[in-house]
Amino acid sequence: MNSQYRVVVIGGGVVGASVLYHLAKMGWTDVVLIERSVLTAGSSWHAAGGIHALNADPNMAALQAYTIDLLSEIEEESGQNIGLHMTGGLTLAGTPERWEWLQSAYRVFQSIGIEDCELLTPQQAQERCPIMSTDGVLGAMWADREGYVDTTGTVHAYATAAKKRGASVFEHTKVEAMEQVHDGWIVKTDKGDIRCEHVVNAAGLWAKQVGRMAGVELPVSPLKHHYLITDQIPEVAAHDFEMPMTVDLEGFTYMRQDQKGILIGIYEIEHQHWAMNGAPWNYGMELFQEDLDRIENELMLGFARYPSAENVGIKTWVNGAFTFSPDGNPLVGPVPGKRGYWSACAVMAGFLQGGGVGKSLAEWMIEGEPEADVYCMDVARYGKFAENKQYIKETTGQFYSRRFVISYPNEQLPAGRPLKMAPAHDAMTAAGCRWGSSWDLETPLYFAPSEDFEENLTLKRSNAHQIVAAECKNVRENVGMVDITGFSRFEVTGPNAEVWLNNVMASKLPAPGRAKLAPMLGEDGRLKGDLTVLNWGTDSSGHCTWWIMGSYYLRAWHMRWFDDHMIDGVQVRDLGEDMCGFGLTGPNSRKVIEKLCHQDIGALKFMGCGDFDVGMIRAKVARMSVAGELGYEINCRYGDHVKLRRMLLEAGEEFGLQEYGFNAMLSLRLEKSFGIWSAEFTQGYTPGMTGMDRWIDWDKEFVGKAAAVAERDGNGPAQKLVTFEIDADDADASGYEPVWSGEKRVGFVTSGGYGHTVQKSLAMALVDADSAAEGTDLKVHVVGVERSAKVIAPSPYDPTGKAMRG
């Protein structure tokens, strides 16, 4: 082992081996993997090894598809047999709600490019899996690209292929400490110190301890997971084909063939954490005693689904630990605040996602950005709040127990909540507010008419539909007030603040007392933010004070980007713990704020901003509105939030002021064709695709300009963002539904909902450029049902913008 490498990968499971392989494949051969025991010692050796291409997130689905394609390549390259069995797979639905969900999911999979799926009747499903009972089965979905691998063979294949490309692997080498130095890291092991530029934490069950060595507290926890392998089953041995991977969602089990028997795995409701501070260092190839009492209910459902298994013995019990994040997705990428320290852990489905994780991390490290939009597994999607042990315990446990449970789009899950609450939270709750969650913060959804109102869980329009309609109506006709604590705010100051902003923002910067919409791009020209820059004017030093406002849940993600592009003479401060506020929206909003304001706020023009006395509160006010109405965003200190709400409610009573929530805001913004991040705007899309190019200042230099110019001056984007009117009656599009022109899939929905003012089901979608013309007739699947759709002009409500500029 050398004393210096470019990269040290810690952990010899499937993820660490994949990272090593991809680094070497991309040309970094001065890389080493160190493992405290032997390769696979941890979760990898006892994993069930299932693989499938299905995932509701298109970027994750693409990475899973990449992994599946890669498996045969590394087998050939390494010469190591990985035991790949592509059996195909079934997903069973046992309730009407589940069958509806599965039909909807089938269309989403079509939309994101997974074409090898089909819906089956129970009888057709049984033909594919003859040993299963169809009792209670209403339907199923078949996918060709499902199967399993030999887990130990696969890890060794990655490692062997990496070594053939020049990488090094050292087993029985334990990391004991870590020290950050000016040019990288010193990794201290029981075999000596290693200096390196980069460290990758792929330590799996030990990721917690390896993180703490670098001063990093990762939101991960191991949980115990059971599966069993039966003795030979005559009914299995009688067939000349393998039983497919089969997931029984109502039974909380998955099944695959194992030799001439079957393997049944269980995601039990009664989950059990283990070693939340990290596995013991001497643990590795052990298992826990099976806990039959805890899994009894799910076990009985499993044997009922495969009756022939009841007639044979159980050859092997596996009760082992796997590491989970709060949402079940991996934690990958550069850890904020720790230059050169990379996370590659919490990869629950390592043999399915490990190839994609290794590819993305290697691209990130070598090229500066991964090819795919990997926000769904970016370690920066969590903040400091997620380091809390109780938060981790609640959220990881919730994910595990809900692994096979339907999650409805209007469902609010309870784990880790409520955590952070705006100061007026209790008063708003007393007024009927129902809450959602964004990052660590409780955000208002709508105001219920009574204390005992309960929203029904559904894929369609819920019983809160009319509540939201009334809130929208009041905003359009009178004035609504919404808590805007759930917006991010960054303060930018210093003598070089303007220089820095001009470089990272693609737009022209606003003059003092003005605000501008500002796209932010990566080097590859893809979006990094749909932000608003506000210039509050000069301070006593003669320099302007700037704000950047955006999506609250991207706070850590954006701060990492700002830090990575920092220059001298600039300070960026996250104001998320200091500032909050309320927005006034509607034709009477000026009347309300004028009643309280001590300056001539009526003279404030659209997209203007400034410091104002609102009653007794010194506030920063900007005239803008996500709803497309006359509106004001009033930003105040946390300590002023309660008082501000009281004053606004009292002043607005005569003008019909009522509080509203984000559900109404999302409906109102759709009527204006205003896109939002994670839907219309993501780091997978470009300015030209999304219409954000209209805000670009082409006369200046900025990050990503070369790529943006190439798109502008080339043939243009292949897809464009459009607005649809959909012929729907009881359900609305929500995202990733396929868009069809005849039998050809020409795009997908980015987001949708009901426009209560225009009284139409609306959606925004990315479609092929030749299908983007206004008036084009298309089709969209909404909750699995084909609906007529028409491309309409942007901003079906007030297309000239008179209301918000008036």
XYZ file of N, CA and C in Angstrom, residues 498-499 501-511 516-521 527 533 546 687-688 691-709 712-713:
135
model
N -21.337 42.308 -6.316
C -21.917 42.473 -7.652
C -21.147 41.673 -8.692
N -19.824 41.666 -8.569
C -18.991 40.882 -9.504
C -19.347 39.407 -9.405
N -22.145 37.999 -8.170
C -23.507 37.735 -8.643
C -23.575 37.757 -10.160
N -22.861 38.671 -10.775
C -22.871 38.736 -12.234
C -22.315 37.470 -12.862
N -21.413 36.810 -12.157
C -20.819 35.581 -12.686
C -21.722 34.373 -12.487
N -22.350 34.241 -11.308
C -23.134 33.032 -11.032
C -24.561 33.129 -11.548
N -25.079 34.336 -11.761
C -26.425 34.507 -12.288
C -26.354 34.832 -13.777
N -27.221 34.197 -14.558
C -27.195 34.409 -16.006
C -27.972 35.643 -16.430
N -28.716 36.246 -15.523
C -29.553 37.389 -15.863
C -28.812 38.701 -15.650
N -29.390 39.777 -16.142
C -28.931 41.117 -15.790
C -29.294 41.348 -14.333
N -28.428 42.006 -13.589
C -28.709 42.263 -12.183
C -29.619 43.475 -12.044
N -30.471 43.481 -11.022
C -31.399 44.600 -10.843
C -30.695 45.839 -10.299
N -31.245 46.989 -10.633
C -30.767 48.253 -10.078
C -31.199 48.363 -8.625
N -35.201 41.049 -9.869
C -35.255 40.393 -11.181
C -35.266 38.880 -11.012
N -35.974 38.213 -11.905
C -35.878 36.761 -11.987
C -34.518 36.403 -12.562
N -33.893 35.366 -11.988
C -32.500 35.086 -12.331
C -32.267 33.588 -12.467
N -32.123 33.083 -13.703
C -31.683 31.696 -13.851
C -30.213 31.562 -13.458
N -29.886 30.446 -12.834
C -28.502 30.118 -12.496
C -28.160 28.812 -13.187
N -27.016 28.765 -13.858
C -26.660 27.621 -14.693
C -25.407 26.930 -14.178
N -29.820 24.031 -15.808
C -30.261 24.906 -14.726
C -29.713 24.476 -13.372
N -33.316 37.707 -7.631
C -32.278 38.543 -7.022
C -32.888 39.901 -6.705
N -27.641 42.644 -1.284
C -28.436 41.834 -2.212
C -29.073 40.662 -1.474
N -32.128 26.196 -20.165
C -32.944 27.410 -20.285
C -33.833 27.405 -21.529
N -33.301 26.907 -22.642
C -34.084 26.896 -23.865
C -35.292 25.996 -23.783
N -37.918 27.883 -21.270
C -38.266 29.290 -21.446
C -37.499 30.230 -20.537
N -36.597 29.690 -19.712
C -35.810 30.552 -18.830
C -34.772 31.364 -19.599
N -34.562 31.026 -20.858
C -33.582 31.777 -21.653
C -34.010 33.221 -21.879
N -35.304 33.530 -21.710
C -35.737 34.909 -21.919
C -35.219 35.861 -20.846
N -34.697 35.281 -19.735
C -34.158 36.123 -18.674
C -32.634 36.250 -18.756
N -32.015 35.591 -19.733
C -30.550 35.594 -19.813
C -30.040 36.903 -20.416
N -28.988 37.439 -19.829
C -28.277 38.596 -20.372
C -27.116 38.069 -21.212
N -27.308 38.027 -22.510
C -26.325 37.417 -23.406
C -25.089 38.291 -23.595
N -25.128 39.535 -23.132
C -24.012 40.444 -23.348
C -22.936 40.360 -22.266
N -23.131 39.527 -21.260
C -22.139 39.426 -20.185
C -21.614 37.998 -20.100
N -20.557 37.808 -19.321
C -20.013 36.484 -19.065
C -20.642 35.927 -17.791
N -20.936 34.646 -17.786
C -21.513 33.996 -16.610
C -21.251 32.497 -16.685
N -21.365 31.829 -15.557
C -21.166 30.385 -15.507
C -22.168 29.705 -16.435
N -21.678 28.876 -17.330
C -22.541 28.127 -18.239
C -22.863 28.834 -19.539
N -22.249 30.005 -19.797
C -22.630 30.771 -20.987
C -22.329 30.028 -22.283
N -21.161 29.410 -22.369
C -20.787 28.750 -23.624
C -21.813 27.694 -24.023
N -22.242 26.896 -23.048
C -23.236 25.861 -23.342
C -24.585 26.474 -23.686
N -24.959 27.550 -22.983
C -26.238 28.199 -23.264
C -26.246 28.826 -24.658
N -25.126 29.428 -25.049
C -25.018 30.013 -26.386
C -25.092 28.921 -27.450
N -28.631 28.085 -27.875
C -29.344 29.179 -28.550
C -29.036 29.221 -30.046
N -27.766 29.043 -30.390
C -27.344 29.193 -31.781
C -27.401 27.897 -32.573
